[in-house]
Structure formats: structure tokens, C-alpha cells
Amino acid sequence: MNIGLLGQYVINGMMLGMMYALVAVGFSLFFGVLDVIQFSHGDVVTGGAFAGLAVYLAVSRTIESPLLLLAAALIGAAASMAVLGALIGRGLVLPLRSAPALNTLLLTLMVGTVLREGIRLFFPNGSQPQRFPALLGARALGIGSFTLRLDNVLLLGMGTLLIAGMHLLIARTRLGLAIRAVAQDEETARTSGIPFNRVVLLTFAIGSVLSAFAGVMHGLYYNEINFGMGLLLGAIGFSAAVIGGLGNLYGAILGGFLFAGLQTVGAVALPLPSAYKDVFAFGVVIVLMAWRPTGLIGERASERV
Amino acid sequence: MEERSGSFGRFAALGLATAVATTLAAFLSIESDRGILTLLLIIGAGAFAAGRTGILRPWFRQAVEHQRTTGIGLLLSTVALCIVFRDDHFSLFLIGRVLLIILACLGLHLEFGSAGVVNFAGAAFFGVGGYTAAVLNAHSQMPHLLVLGAGGVASALIGSLLLLPLLRTRGHYAALITIAFGLLFRTFVEVNDSLGGPQGLKLDGLRILGWRFNDQLAIGPLHASFYANYVLLAVALLSLAFALVQRLEGSWIGLALDAIRLDEIAAATFGFEIARWKILAFTLGNFLIGVAGALSAFMVGFLAPNNFTFPESLTLVSIVLLGGIGNPWGVALAAFIVVLLPEKLQILQEYRYLLYASLVILILRFRPAGLIPRALRRYFGQPA
């Protein structure tokens, strides 16, 4: 294998890893504040992509500049998914807090199904894959056998900025402090005057904004989106968050890139047809769980009785 | 007094079974959407009125009290349905399908209704049974009764690969393992060419001891669609599985499973061996799912990866939950609703996943114990 091809695989793997990491961070955030898995998160990603596309279709007649169009699509996707995420949190997840974990998991899985089917049935021609416009241009840099697409670089940069921003938000701001406090101990946080419900809903909104960005990114990268893409993205994001260690942001990012790495290795380096890459990646996830039952950067707390 | 309550009980049990069968017969024989909707309205209104006035409560209590009679009544009713719909392929196929789904859901019921081991890969284990049956059917001379068993065993064996990670993890982490397995299985059968790839596999008809299931069933002057064969076998298997599940539930094994589901740590301090009971429940559950999958593959005559997707697994889980986790009767009721309704109401076909999902959301939000909640375990004989 030559260097150019290797570089191509690395770039593709990093793109996938960035998307997975953005989704996984959401899972980890929700688990941190509420100890629940919000499984419809994957379909919120789809929702973000479709919202972005809808905004694009709505304003592309009046606005010419691709940059403004991109900004409009991103803002539309982020705002609508923030509202959707907070609504799911308010209406469905918070009321079920005292129910068994299985109920919450199943409920959110079903919310995901509703979102997915809603897009399939009610988006115009939604059961077919939709073309996503290449808003970042198609310019590419050729270095020998290695072509570096400019939009990939921009997307990677955007993802890195988002993750860095997320880190700053959690580590440096008052809101981040509140989120961490709620994640650590809800009751103490409440007695210190932290508005629990508001922090939880804001967390849901923030996580959903990240997933909306991931959705638009997915559209820009593949130039195509479809109603069912969130199912696999959600499962992968959840896997990534879990192998990293639930509730740990950096674990989620690590898990995202690890999963993308596994897929790339499964597609390229194994003596199997590349179609087996997901079989390989999920197989490794199961083995990893057997080895480190609470993830690579696991929760250290033991169970209280 | 004792004597009279006994005979009333049996009468009530048989009466309810007949009522259920009659409703079902009406449901299957109505063709138009409007007719079905009217029937549903009548049933809904009847159930509401009965719930409000409590008229039927003693009947239900007796039916629960005399479970065996109720079961035999339902068994006979199914045979009667086979006779009534003897040349209606589609209705018999639907009955067979519901019975096999109930069988698979009984497996799930053992797993997370009893022992609390989550399994979000029900459709995948169903598929393992089906694909095993298809491969053995095509490449070996194994007697078909054994092939059905082999489907179950294969499913249990593949499930046992997941046991190590499942026993080490819990809650969400355990859920992920089964979800990952479900996705893995689906992708695997889709890309594996020797298993037919996306096109899937075809199966010949089932043959047991010279009984050819794909020929018309003929008993004396009565002739019936070949699906009647499958329905009869399915109902026999289901009865066995039901008896097994009820026996387990009533025994000290059921008690151990209950203890583990409710509180693992407390159960462990009382000396229950958690791993052993979880292994038992998971393996036995997957065995049942696998057998159901194998027979279903024979009945449909065809297998494709698209029948074993994650949404299908979710449908199975929602049946168990909708019926009331831990109550096999509820599972049966929910299976009828979830499987039959969209098949009969053509307008719903397109919207069926949306419908299931919304229904489950509403149930979880407002009636989390399900349609027929789990009854409290009774330790001492008859209630006063």
C-alpha cells in the first residue's frame, strides 16, 4: 500500500471519528446529568441533517453565497434540534426518572422510531435518499496519489473547534460547573441552589446541537442523507460513549475515534471483504465490554446499597 | 361451595377462551377496513365498560385461577379456528405467525421479564434459528424435527458467546452488548454470500415422520390449507413452552429469578448464584426464540436479512412490554394486537412502526405496568 492511499484512509477515518465523537459526547452528557441513555439521539442527528436541508431548500432561492447558506443551514439545524432535544427531555425523559432504566431506554428507542418514521412519511419523498448540496465547494489538493479535499479539512477544523468549545463550556463556565455538579450529585447540587430541571434541559439542548452539527457534517461529507442513517449512527455513538466510559466526555471522544479506527482497520487491513467492517467493529466492541465492563476510562464508583 | 366454585371456574375459563376465539374469528373474517374499525370500537367500548363496572372481573379471576383449563380451552379454540378458516391461506398464515411471535416473546419474557437480563437482539436470535434451519435443510439429511431443535440450540449457543460480557456488565452496558450483536448479525447475513446475501435463502417444506407440511392437510372429509399444518405444530410447541414457562415461574427457580431481577445485590447476599440463573434464563430464552425462528422460516419458506433488523427486535421487546413485563398472558394479548392489527387494517400498514412506537411511548408514560400487569406471587394456596 502506498503512502497516498494510507493518507486517504487516515483522513476518512478521522472524518468518521469526528462525527462519531460528536454524537457520543451527547450520549455521555445526558448520561452524566440524568443517568439515562437517550437513544433517540441518533435520530436527532438525522433530524439535524434534514432540518439543515430544509432550511437550505427554503432560502437557496434568495441567498446566493454558499457561506451564508451554510451558516443558515447550520443555525436552522442547531436551533430546531436544540428545541427538539429539550422537548424530549422535558416531556418524556424527566417524567420517567423513577422508572426502571429499561423503560427509559425503550421509551427513547421508540421516540427515535417516531422521529425516523416521521421523516420517512412526512418529509417530501422522504423514503428516498436525499441529495445534500456541497456547500463547501469541491476543490481538492492533489499531492501525488493523495487527494486532500478542501471541504474535509474545513469539516475537520469545524469539528475540532466544536469539541474544544465543548471542553471550554464544561470546564470553564458557570453552566459547565452546574452540569458537572448535577452529574456528580443531584441532591447536593439542588441544595446549593442549582436549578436542576433547567440545567438538565440545557444539557439536552447542548447535546442535541452537537448532534445537529454531526448530521449536517454527515450530509456535507457524503453529499447524501437518508431517513434511516440515524439508527446506525446512534448505535455507533452509543457504543463509542460506552467503550470510552459513560459520563466521561473525553472517553466519548476517544471512543468515537476508536470506533472509526476499528471500522477503517476492518475495511482495509483484515483479510476479509470490506463489507465485514461493521461486523468486525461491533465484535470488537463486545469483546472490549467483556474486558472493561464499564469502559476504557471507566466509572470508578462502586455501587451503594 | 368448594365444588360449585370449581365448576363455575372451569366454565368461566372455557367461556373466556371461546369468547377470545370468537372475537378472533370475527376479526380475521372481516375484510374491509371499516368493518375492522367498527369491531375494534365495539371491543374497546366493551373493555372500557367491563373495566368500569367490574362485571367480568370474577370471570377473569376464575380464568387465572384455572389456568390449565383456560389454556386447554384456548388450545381447542385454535384447532377450531383451523377448521373454520380451513381454506383461507392468509388467515391461517396470520394465526401461525402470531403463535410463533408469542413463542419468541415467551423466550424474551424468560430473559428480561423473569431474570431481568435485557435482550435487544430478539430478531437476531430469531434469525439465527431460521438460518440454521435453512442451512441444515439445504445441506443435510437431518430429520426436520431435529432441525427445529437445532435452530434453538444454535441460537442458545450463539447467545452463550454473549454471556461473558453480559454477566460482567449491567444496565445500559448490557443493553449495548445485545444491540451491538443485533446489528452485527444483520450486517453479517447481509454480506455473507453463502447465506444468500441480501437476497436471502429459500426453504423446502417441513417434513416430520412422513407428514408433509406443504401438502394440503386432509383429515377424513375435511381439507385444509397447508398452513393449517404449521398452525397445529406451532400451537403444540407453544403449549409446551407455555407450560414450561408457567412451571418455571411457579417453582423455586422462578422465585430465584424474581429475586435476581428485583435486586441483584440483595439476592447475592441471600446466597443466590446470580450467574447461574442468568445463564439459565438467557440460554433457555434464546432456545425458545431460535425454535420459533426455525419453524417460522419453514412456514414462510423464505429468509432475508431484512426480517431481522433492529426495529424488528424492538417490536418483539415492545410486545413483551405492552402486555405487561412478566405476564405471559399479557404477552399473548399484545402479540395479537401488534401483529394482527396492521395486517388487517391496510391503511395502517405503511404507518405501522410509527403506530407501535407511539403506542409504546404512551404505555410507558401512562401505564408502565402494561395491559395485563404482572400478578403478585402467591405463596400459600387459594386466597381467602
XYZ file of C-alpha atoms in Angstrom:
689
model
C 0.000 0.000 0.000
C 1.421 3.384 -0.859
C 1.575 6.443 1.319
C -1.102 8.337 -0.619
C -3.716 5.648 -0.117
C -2.796 5.361 3.540
C -3.265 9.114 3.943
C -6.679 8.825 2.305
C -7.743 6.153 4.788
C -6.468 8.220 7.705
C -8.433 11.278 6.563
C -11.608 9.229 6.023
C -11.188 7.572 9.395
C -10.732 10.952 11.074
C -13.864 12.331 9.414
C -15.901 9.371 10.641
C -14.286 9.576 14.065
C -15.189 13.267 14.347
C -18.850 12.570 13.576
C -18.994 9.631 15.966
C -17.281 11.660 18.680
C -19.821 14.488 18.350
C -22.688 12.006 18.699
C -21.009 10.123 21.543
C -20.412 13.324 23.526
C -24.185 13.850 23.544
C -24.823 10.368 24.927
C -22.208 10.945 27.587
C -23.607 14.355 28.577
C -27.138 13.010 29.013
C -25.888 10.046 30.969
C -23.873 12.363 33.163
C -26.766 14.536 34.279
C -29.616 12.034 34.381
C -28.067 8.543 34.316
C -30.212 7.707 31.311
C -29.462 6.700 27.754
C -31.264 8.966 25.332
C -31.360 6.521 22.488
C -33.273 8.727 20.088
C -30.086 10.772 19.888
C -29.067 9.048 16.661
C -32.312 10.078 15.046
C -31.847 13.610 16.311
C -28.715 13.531 14.126
C -30.896 12.630 11.154
C -33.326 15.320 12.210
C -30.475 17.838 12.206
C -29.395 16.840 8.718
C -32.939 17.074 7.366
C -33.607 20.360 9.137
C -30.422 21.735 7.598
C -31.521 20.523 4.173
C -34.987 22.014 4.625
C -33.562 25.396 5.591
C -31.203 25.235 2.621
C -34.064 24.454 0.244
C -36.126 27.263 1.729
C -33.515 30.010 1.457
C -31.449 28.897 -1.553
C -33.706 30.969 -3.858
C -32.933 34.239 -2.095
C -29.352 33.772 -0.898
C -26.511 33.115 -3.309
C -23.361 32.937 -1.227
C -22.606 29.353 -0.208
C -21.086 30.507 3.072
C -24.265 32.310 4.127
C -26.289 29.309 3.009
C -24.138 27.014 5.116
C -24.490 29.294 8.105
C -28.266 29.378 7.654
C -28.455 25.593 7.368
C -26.285 25.105 10.432
C -28.192 27.629 12.529
C -31.539 26.214 11.453
C -30.454 22.658 12.212
C -28.895 23.571 15.554
C -31.823 25.680 16.742
C -34.505 23.189 15.794
C -32.650 20.233 17.291
C -31.939 22.158 20.494
C -35.675 22.688 20.889
C -36.421 19.071 19.985
C -33.819 17.752 22.425
C -35.139 19.893 25.251
C -38.705 18.813 24.454
C -37.767 15.135 24.550
C -36.038 15.740 27.849
C -38.925 17.719 29.320
C -41.845 15.650 28.082
C -40.554 12.111 28.061
C -37.279 11.547 29.857
C -37.690 13.640 33.020
C -41.148 12.231 33.909
C -39.745 8.701 33.762
C -36.898 9.316 36.155
C -38.169 6.972 38.837
C -38.989 4.179 36.366
C -36.599 1.287 35.694
C -33.718 2.066 33.348
C -35.098 -0.388 30.795
C -38.255 1.692 30.458
C -36.335 4.869 29.692
C -34.134 3.070 27.214
C -37.124 1.582 25.432
C -39.036 4.841 25.529
C -36.227 6.766 23.881
C -35.697 3.988 21.351
C -39.339 4.409 20.452
C -39.023 8.199 20.274
C -36.233 7.536 17.792
C -38.538 5.303 15.781
C -41.190 8.012 15.753
C -38.669 10.587 14.501
C -37.333 8.221 11.862
C -40.732 7.183 10.604
C -41.936 10.768 10.802
C -39.150 11.851 8.453
C -39.781 8.899 6.134
C -43.509 9.513 5.919
C -43.814 13.275 6.094
C -40.658 14.751 4.513
C -41.394 15.192 0.800
C -40.243 11.972 -0.872
C -38.624 11.112 2.465
C -38.279 7.381 1.898
C -35.697 8.041 -0.820
C -32.126 9.202 -0.101
C -31.895 12.984 -0.423
C -29.072 14.808 -2.163
C -27.248 17.159 0.194
C -25.693 20.210 -1.505
C -21.891 20.520 -1.487
C -21.826 23.882 0.272
C -18.102 23.821 0.945
C -17.139 23.544 -2.698
C -15.388 20.606 -4.303
C -11.876 21.948 -4.520
C -9.140 19.439 -3.829
C -5.399 19.454 -3.400
C -3.502 16.700 -5.198
C -0.201 15.575 -3.689
C 0.951 12.600 -5.703
C -1.635 9.850 -5.315
C -3.093 11.602 -2.295
C -6.007 13.997 -2.870
C -6.934 16.199 0.013
C -10.468 17.514 -0.323
C -10.712 21.041 0.967
C -14.184 20.505 2.438
C -12.863 17.610 4.523
C -10.220 19.852 6.033
C -12.830 22.502 6.808
C -15.147 19.919 8.363
C -12.366 18.503 10.498
C -11.483 22.019 11.609
C -15.103 22.753 12.439
C -15.392 19.543 14.469
C -12.213 20.279 16.370
C -13.475 23.770 17.185
C -16.788 22.336 18.414
C -15.097 19.822 20.663
C -12.720 22.468 22.004
C -15.684 24.763 22.624
C -17.466 21.959 24.406
C -14.445 21.411 26.612
C -14.283 25.108 27.474
C -18.019 25.187 28.193
C -17.823 22.258 30.579
C -14.542 23.193 32.231
C -14.673 26.993 32.391
C -18.208 28.359 32.500
C -20.788 28.573 35.284
C -23.154 26.424 33.238
C -20.434 23.807 32.870
C -19.859 23.897 36.592
C -23.576 23.368 37.165
C -23.639 20.458 34.710
C -20.709 18.832 36.439
C -22.286 19.408 39.841
C -25.581 17.826 38.781
C -23.699 14.909 37.238
C -21.776 14.319 40.429
C -24.579 14.545 42.951
C -28.034 15.745 42.138
C -29.205 16.423 45.677
C -26.171 18.391 46.735
C -26.442 20.381 43.523
C -30.080 21.177 44.276
C -29.344 22.255 47.833
C -26.607 24.552 46.556
C -29.236 26.372 44.544
C -28.623 24.921 41.109
C -31.884 24.831 39.128
C -31.855 21.119 38.358
C -34.529 20.963 35.666
C -33.127 23.937 33.789
C -29.610 22.502 33.799
C -30.884 19.140 32.570
C -32.870 20.699 29.749
C -29.954 22.920 28.741
C -27.737 19.839 28.666
C -30.241 18.114 26.410
C -30.288 21.150 24.154
C -26.475 21.347 24.006
C -26.080 17.654 23.245
C -28.696 17.896 20.516
C -26.936 20.904 18.958
C -23.769 18.810 18.715
C -25.701 16.038 17.031
C -27.295 18.515 14.621
C -23.797 19.600 13.587
C -22.846 15.945 13.202
C -25.865 15.454 10.958
C -25.033 18.403 8.686
C -21.429 17.213 8.628
C -22.626 13.778 7.539
C -24.604 15.374 4.737
C -21.679 17.532 3.590
C -19.281 14.613 3.689
C -21.382 12.028 1.839
C -23.496 14.521 -0.149
C -26.453 12.316 0.643
C -28.702 11.776 3.645
C -31.484 9.292 4.289
C -34.115 8.800 6.959
C -32.541 5.634 8.398
C -28.975 6.859 8.865
C -29.517 7.805 12.496
C -30.128 4.264 13.639
C -26.612 3.102 12.895
C -25.076 6.470 13.857
C -26.905 6.306 17.183
C -25.798 2.757 17.852
C -22.226 3.681 16.955
C -22.304 6.848 19.052
C -23.694 4.878 21.980
C -21.015 2.187 21.522
C -18.375 4.886 21.408
C -19.667 6.545 24.567
C -19.830 3.195 26.350
C -16.395 1.898 25.352
C -14.987 5.247 26.373
C -16.854 5.110 29.674
C -20.318 6.625 30.107
C -20.448 10.063 31.628
C -16.907 10.902 30.605
C -16.592 13.432 27.775
C -13.026 12.605 26.850
C -13.848 8.914 26.926
C -16.638 9.559 24.446
C -14.295 11.386 22.077
C -11.710 8.642 22.420
C -14.414 6.030 21.811
C -15.623 7.815 18.681
C -12.210 7.869 17.070
C -11.528 4.323 18.256
C -14.691 3.044 16.584
C -13.830 4.826 13.344
C -10.344 3.327 13.571
C -11.815 -0.141 14.028
C -14.051 0.302 11.001
C -11.136 1.527 8.894
C -8.917 -1.343 10.014
C -11.791 -3.758 9.393
C -12.236 -2.396 5.886
C -8.578 -2.159 4.926
C -6.238 -4.328 6.923
C -8.196 -7.515 7.548
C -8.188 -10.451 5.143
C -11.977 -10.175 4.872
C -14.166 -8.365 2.343
C -14.525 -4.750 3.417
C -18.277 -5.214 3.864
C -17.471 -7.010 7.120
C -16.119 -3.813 8.693
C -19.168 -3.267 10.905
C -19.265 -6.920 11.920
C -15.637 -6.580 12.970
C -16.109 -3.250 14.765
C -19.176 -4.353 16.737
C -17.485 -7.665 17.516
C -14.522 -5.799 18.993
C -16.942 -3.613 20.980
C -18.469 -6.732 22.553
C -15.019 -8.089 23.382
C -13.945 -4.720 24.827
C -17.033 -4.719 27.050
C -16.119 -8.162 28.356
C -12.649 -6.898 29.142
C -13.541 -3.491 30.635
C -17.220 -3.722 31.712
C -17.519 -0.001 32.424
C -15.497 1.310 29.522
C -11.889 2.251 28.952
C -11.990 5.342 31.178
C -14.483 3.676 33.458
C -16.599 4.879 36.328
C -14.661 4.166 39.470
C -17.520 4.358 41.931
C -18.713 1.119 43.482
C -22.385 0.503 43.923
C -24.050 1.750 47.081
C -26.735 -0.410 48.639
C -69.467 -24.418 47.988
C -65.973 -25.525 47.050
C -67.415 -27.804 44.389
C -69.592 -25.096 42.844
C -66.836 -22.538 42.626
C -64.714 -25.184 40.900
C -67.254 -25.869 38.202
C -68.038 -22.180 37.747
C -64.324 -21.570 37.458
C -63.893 -24.093 34.706
C -66.992 -22.777 32.973
C -65.661 -19.217 33.201
C -62.285 -20.250 31.874
C -63.719 -22.099 28.887
C -66.215 -19.320 28.271
C -63.471 -16.706 28.114
C -61.403 -18.870 25.799
C -64.410 -19.265 23.489
C -65.085 -15.535 23.602
C -61.478 -14.794 22.656
C -61.605 -17.277 19.789
C -64.917 -15.878 18.510
C -63.576 -12.334 18.571
C -60.516 -13.507 16.720
C -62.595 -15.340 14.146
C -64.679 -12.221 13.575
C -61.525 -10.157 13.295
C -59.956 -12.478 10.738
C -63.057 -12.898 8.617
C -63.846 -9.194 8.228
C -62.217 -7.877 5.077
C -62.912 -4.163 4.948
C -61.094 -1.515 6.956
C -64.412 -0.056 8.057
C -65.600 -3.406 9.407
C -62.382 -3.878 11.376
C -62.612 -0.382 12.821
C -66.204 -0.997 13.901
C -65.201 -4.255 15.548
C -62.331 -2.506 17.320
C -64.692 0.187 18.555
C -67.071 -2.454 19.924
C -64.232 -4.317 21.647
C -62.815 -1.093 23.030
C -66.173 0.061 24.344
C -66.851 -3.386 25.795
C -63.469 -3.490 27.532
C -63.973 0.009 28.898
C -67.448 -0.772 30.198
C -66.318 -4.067 31.712
C -63.377 -2.334 33.331
C -65.606 0.366 34.802
C -68.392 -1.896 36.084
C -66.188 -4.851 37.001
C -68.736 -7.309 35.575
C -66.116 -9.561 34.069
C -63.724 -9.438 36.988
C -64.878 -12.695 38.640
C -64.635 -14.413 35.276
C -61.077 -13.282 34.772
C -60.208 -14.232 38.319
C -61.558 -17.710 37.726
C -59.750 -17.968 34.412
C -56.488 -17.082 36.118
C -57.298 -19.482 38.930
C -57.906 -22.304 36.463
C -55.031 -21.555 34.147
C -54.822 -25.066 32.849
C -58.469 -25.107 31.796
C -58.064 -21.707 30.153
C -55.017 -22.968 28.318
C -56.751 -26.116 27.090
C -59.735 -24.016 26.066
C -57.507 -21.717 24.022
C -55.741 -24.700 22.501
C -59.039 -26.241 21.393
C -60.198 -22.842 20.117
C -57.112 -22.580 17.928
C -57.847 -26.002 16.453
C -61.417 -24.847 15.904
C -60.110 -21.730 14.140
C -58.058 -24.002 11.890
C -61.244 -25.791 10.902
C -63.226 -22.594 10.391
C -60.571 -20.962 8.210
C -59.516 -24.214 6.564
C -59.155 -22.844 3.056
C -58.186 -19.290 3.891
C -54.395 -19.240 3.395
C -53.904 -15.721 4.648
C -55.836 -16.054 7.904
C -54.122 -19.319 8.793
C -50.761 -17.798 7.972
C -51.520 -14.870 10.281
C -52.567 -17.199 13.100
C -49.362 -19.187 12.649
C -47.289 -16.037 12.624
C -48.858 -14.715 15.810
C -48.323 -18.057 17.552
C -44.638 -18.092 16.609
C -44.181 -14.487 17.685
C -45.735 -15.378 21.027
C -43.312 -18.302 21.286
C -40.365 -15.987 20.653
C -41.717 -13.435 23.109
C -42.021 -16.132 25.758
C -38.287 -16.522 25.356
C -37.808 -12.779 25.874
C -40.223 -12.984 28.806
C -37.936 -15.542 30.463
C -34.946 -13.324 29.824
C -35.989 -9.909 30.965
C -39.448 -10.491 32.367
C -38.161 -13.076 34.821
C -34.434 -12.736 35.233
C -34.016 -9.117 34.171
C -31.386 -9.875 31.510
C -32.032 -7.372 28.725
C -32.078 -8.602 25.153
C -32.460 -6.128 22.338
C -31.443 -8.697 19.750
C -34.589 -10.830 19.721
C -34.944 -10.650 15.945
C -31.299 -11.646 15.546
C -31.757 -14.794 17.640
C -34.948 -15.498 15.718
C -32.816 -15.195 12.587
C -30.110 -17.486 13.948
C -32.764 -20.192 14.351
C -34.119 -19.521 10.872
C -30.760 -19.520 9.112
C -29.685 -22.673 10.956
C -32.838 -24.387 9.772
C -32.310 -23.170 6.214
C -28.701 -24.335 6.055
C -29.436 -27.734 7.613
C -32.422 -28.117 5.319
C -30.339 -27.462 2.228
C -27.130 -29.280 3.092
C -28.039 -32.190 5.322
C -30.454 -35.044 5.682
C -31.168 -34.265 9.311
C -34.768 -35.105 10.270
C -36.755 -31.908 10.378
C -37.959 -32.262 13.937
C -34.299 -32.250 14.938
C -33.692 -29.278 12.644
C -36.208 -27.268 14.651
C -34.360 -28.246 17.819
C -31.042 -27.429 16.162
C -32.331 -23.935 15.402
C -32.980 -23.478 19.098
C -29.649 -24.959 20.112
C -27.728 -22.800 17.624
C -29.468 -19.731 18.940
C -28.684 -20.709 22.533
C -25.044 -21.425 21.638
C -24.542 -18.127 19.857
C -26.238 -16.447 22.777
C -23.768 -18.095 25.119
C -20.978 -16.229 23.319
C -22.537 -13.064 24.701
C -22.776 -14.466 28.203
C -19.343 -13.460 29.395
C -19.765 -9.761 28.567
C -23.409 -9.856 29.693
C -22.553 -11.262 33.094
C -19.794 -8.752 33.664
C -21.897 -5.736 32.769
C -25.275 -4.441 33.743
C -27.901 -1.925 32.817
C -27.021 0.216 29.836
C -23.732 -1.528 29.270
C -25.502 -4.869 28.972
C -28.103 -3.370 26.659
C -25.327 -2.172 24.357
C -23.944 -5.687 24.020
C -27.207 -7.088 22.712
C -27.788 -4.065 20.474
C -24.288 -4.453 19.028
C -24.916 -8.147 18.475
C -28.206 -7.472 16.716
C -26.589 -5.007 14.294
C -23.629 -7.324 13.805
C -25.864 -10.276 12.931
C -27.920 -8.295 10.441
C -24.809 -6.998 8.660
C -23.239 -10.440 8.722
C -26.091 -12.236 6.985
C -26.405 -9.399 4.518
C -22.794 -9.557 3.346
C -22.256 -13.309 3.674
C -22.766 -14.797 0.232
C -23.040 -18.396 1.363
C -26.062 -17.360 3.427
C -27.711 -15.815 0.405
C -26.632 -12.209 0.983
C -29.351 -9.583 0.725
C -31.481 -11.912 -1.420
C -31.830 -14.435 1.371
C -32.480 -18.169 1.300
C -35.354 -20.408 0.303
C -36.507 -23.452 2.273
C -38.334 -26.610 1.309
C -41.409 -27.543 3.256
C -41.194 -29.168 6.635
C -41.435 -32.985 6.817
C -41.844 -34.769 10.117
C -42.211 -38.565 10.203
C -43.641 -38.638 6.710
C -46.054 -35.771 7.424
C -45.510 -33.319 4.580
C -46.338 -29.871 5.856
C -46.571 -28.215 2.470
C -49.288 -30.592 1.248
C -52.925 -29.979 1.861
C -53.981 -31.196 5.259
C -56.697 -33.820 4.905
C -58.456 -35.430 7.831
C -61.353 -37.551 6.617
C -63.635 -35.393 4.508
C -62.052 -32.120 5.704
C -59.401 -30.492 3.568
C -57.397 -27.548 4.785
C -54.741 -25.154 3.537
C -51.203 -26.360 4.152
C -50.713 -23.542 6.650
C -53.026 -25.476 8.984
C -50.177 -27.988 9.441
C -47.886 -25.255 10.640
C -50.525 -23.732 12.887
C -51.117 -27.083 14.557
C -47.406 -27.667 15.120
C -46.941 -24.084 16.326
C -49.783 -24.386 18.774
C -48.339 -27.659 20.085
C -44.891 -26.105 20.577
C -46.397 -23.002 22.098
C -48.401 -25.050 24.591
C -45.266 -26.903 25.644
C -43.343 -23.647 26.009
C -46.191 -22.021 27.899
C -46.420 -24.942 30.309
C -42.667 -24.805 30.787
C -42.655 -21.070 31.449
C -45.541 -21.309 33.903
C -43.930 -24.248 35.712
C -40.648 -22.363 35.982
C -42.449 -19.290 37.239
C -44.226 -21.282 39.928
C -41.150 -23.175 41.033
C -38.293 -22.056 43.243
C -36.366 -21.312 40.046
C -38.913 -18.619 39.259
C -38.504 -17.324 42.783
C -34.742 -17.140 42.307
C -35.167 -15.301 39.002
C -37.566 -12.826 40.619
C -35.126 -12.146 43.418
C -32.303 -11.516 40.970
C -34.358 -9.220 38.791
C -35.575 -7.147 41.706
C -32.259 -6.677 43.444
C -29.075 -8.430 42.424
C -27.113 -7.386 45.453
C -29.778 -8.441 47.921
C -30.231 -11.742 46.068
C -26.496 -12.364 46.204
C -26.393 -11.764 49.949
C -29.129 -14.365 50.350
C -26.958 -16.901 48.605
C -28.486 -16.970 45.127
C -25.916 -17.703 42.474
C -26.636 -14.857 40.111
C -24.533 -16.032 37.185
C -26.107 -19.488 37.139
C -29.685 -18.225 36.980
C -28.925 -15.543 34.447
C -27.234 -18.143 32.237
C -30.221 -20.438 32.583
C -32.740 -17.740 31.713
C -30.749 -16.321 28.800
C -29.964 -19.715 27.268
C -33.450 -21.115 27.645
C -34.958 -17.896 26.345
C -32.751 -17.885 23.265
C -33.555 -21.552 22.705
C -37.262 -20.740 22.538
C -36.623 -17.793 20.229
C -34.465 -19.977 17.989
C -37.085 -22.726 17.731
C -39.694 -20.121 16.855
C -37.358 -18.684 14.221
C -36.703 -22.111 12.698
C -40.370 -23.025 12.413
C -41.177 -19.568 11.106
C -38.532 -19.973 8.387
C -40.149 -23.244 7.300
C -43.612 -21.737 7.368
C -42.703 -18.669 5.316
C -40.405 -20.748 3.111
C -38.027 -17.829 2.747
C -35.493 -15.844 4.792
C -33.964 -12.437 4.184
C -31.763 -10.173 6.317
C -34.459 -7.507 6.239
C -36.674 -9.622 8.515
C -34.104 -9.490 11.303
C -33.421 -5.787 11.683
C -33.117 -3.794 14.866
C -36.659 -2.330 14.547
C -37.946 -5.926 14.441
C -36.112 -6.665 17.692
C -37.694 -3.557 19.144
C -41.111 -4.781 18.057
C -40.563 -8.008 19.984
C -39.460 -6.090 23.062
C -42.460 -3.799 22.788
C -44.794 -6.792 22.681
C -43.410 -8.037 25.985
C -43.594 -4.595 27.486
C -47.014 -3.775 26.108
C -48.504 -6.959 27.508
C -47.055 -6.289 30.920
C -43.498 -7.362 31.684
C -43.529 -10.698 33.439
C -47.011 -11.813 32.432
C -47.123 -14.430 29.640
C -50.876 -13.954 29.119
C -50.290 -10.287 28.527
C -47.559 -11.170 26.036
C -50.057 -13.280 24.085
C -52.628 -10.482 24.015
C -50.075 -7.892 22.948
C -48.745 -10.157 20.201
C -52.213 -10.409 18.721
C -52.637 -6.653 18.766
C -49.205 -5.813 17.389
C -49.052 -8.490 14.688
C -52.648 -8.737 13.507
C -53.800 -5.146 13.604
C -51.524 -3.718 10.893
C -52.043 -6.789 8.706
C -55.785 -6.402 8.758
C -56.006 -2.630 8.706
C -54.484 -1.876 5.331
C -54.392 1.863 5.989
C -52.068 1.169 8.925
C -49.562 -0.978 7.016
C -47.460 1.999 5.975
C -47.648 3.625 9.391
C -47.159 0.522 11.484
C -43.774 1.286 13.049
C -44.946 4.815 13.799
C -48.033 3.324 15.408
C -46.187 0.739 17.552
C -43.693 3.297 18.658
C -46.334 5.849 19.667
C -48.342 3.154 21.418
C -45.331 2.010 23.433
C -44.454 5.600 24.327
C -47.991 6.175 25.611
C -47.997 2.896 27.551
C -44.617 3.626 29.131
C -45.645 7.131 30.023
C -49.108 6.430 31.396
C -49.444 2.716 32.172
C -45.898 1.433 32.705
C -47.057 -1.941 34.036
C -48.558 -2.898 30.651
C -52.008 -4.051 29.553
C -52.198 -7.001 31.950
C -49.763 -6.256 34.763
C -47.797 -8.995 36.442
C -49.766 -10.605 39.259
C -48.243 -10.759 42.715
C -46.681 -14.087 43.519
C -48.909 -16.171 45.783
C -47.139 -18.234 48.359
C -49.999 -20.052 50.097
C -52.818 -21.898 48.303
C -56.128 -20.222 47.494
C -56.895 -16.660 48.511
C -59.456 -16.216 51.251
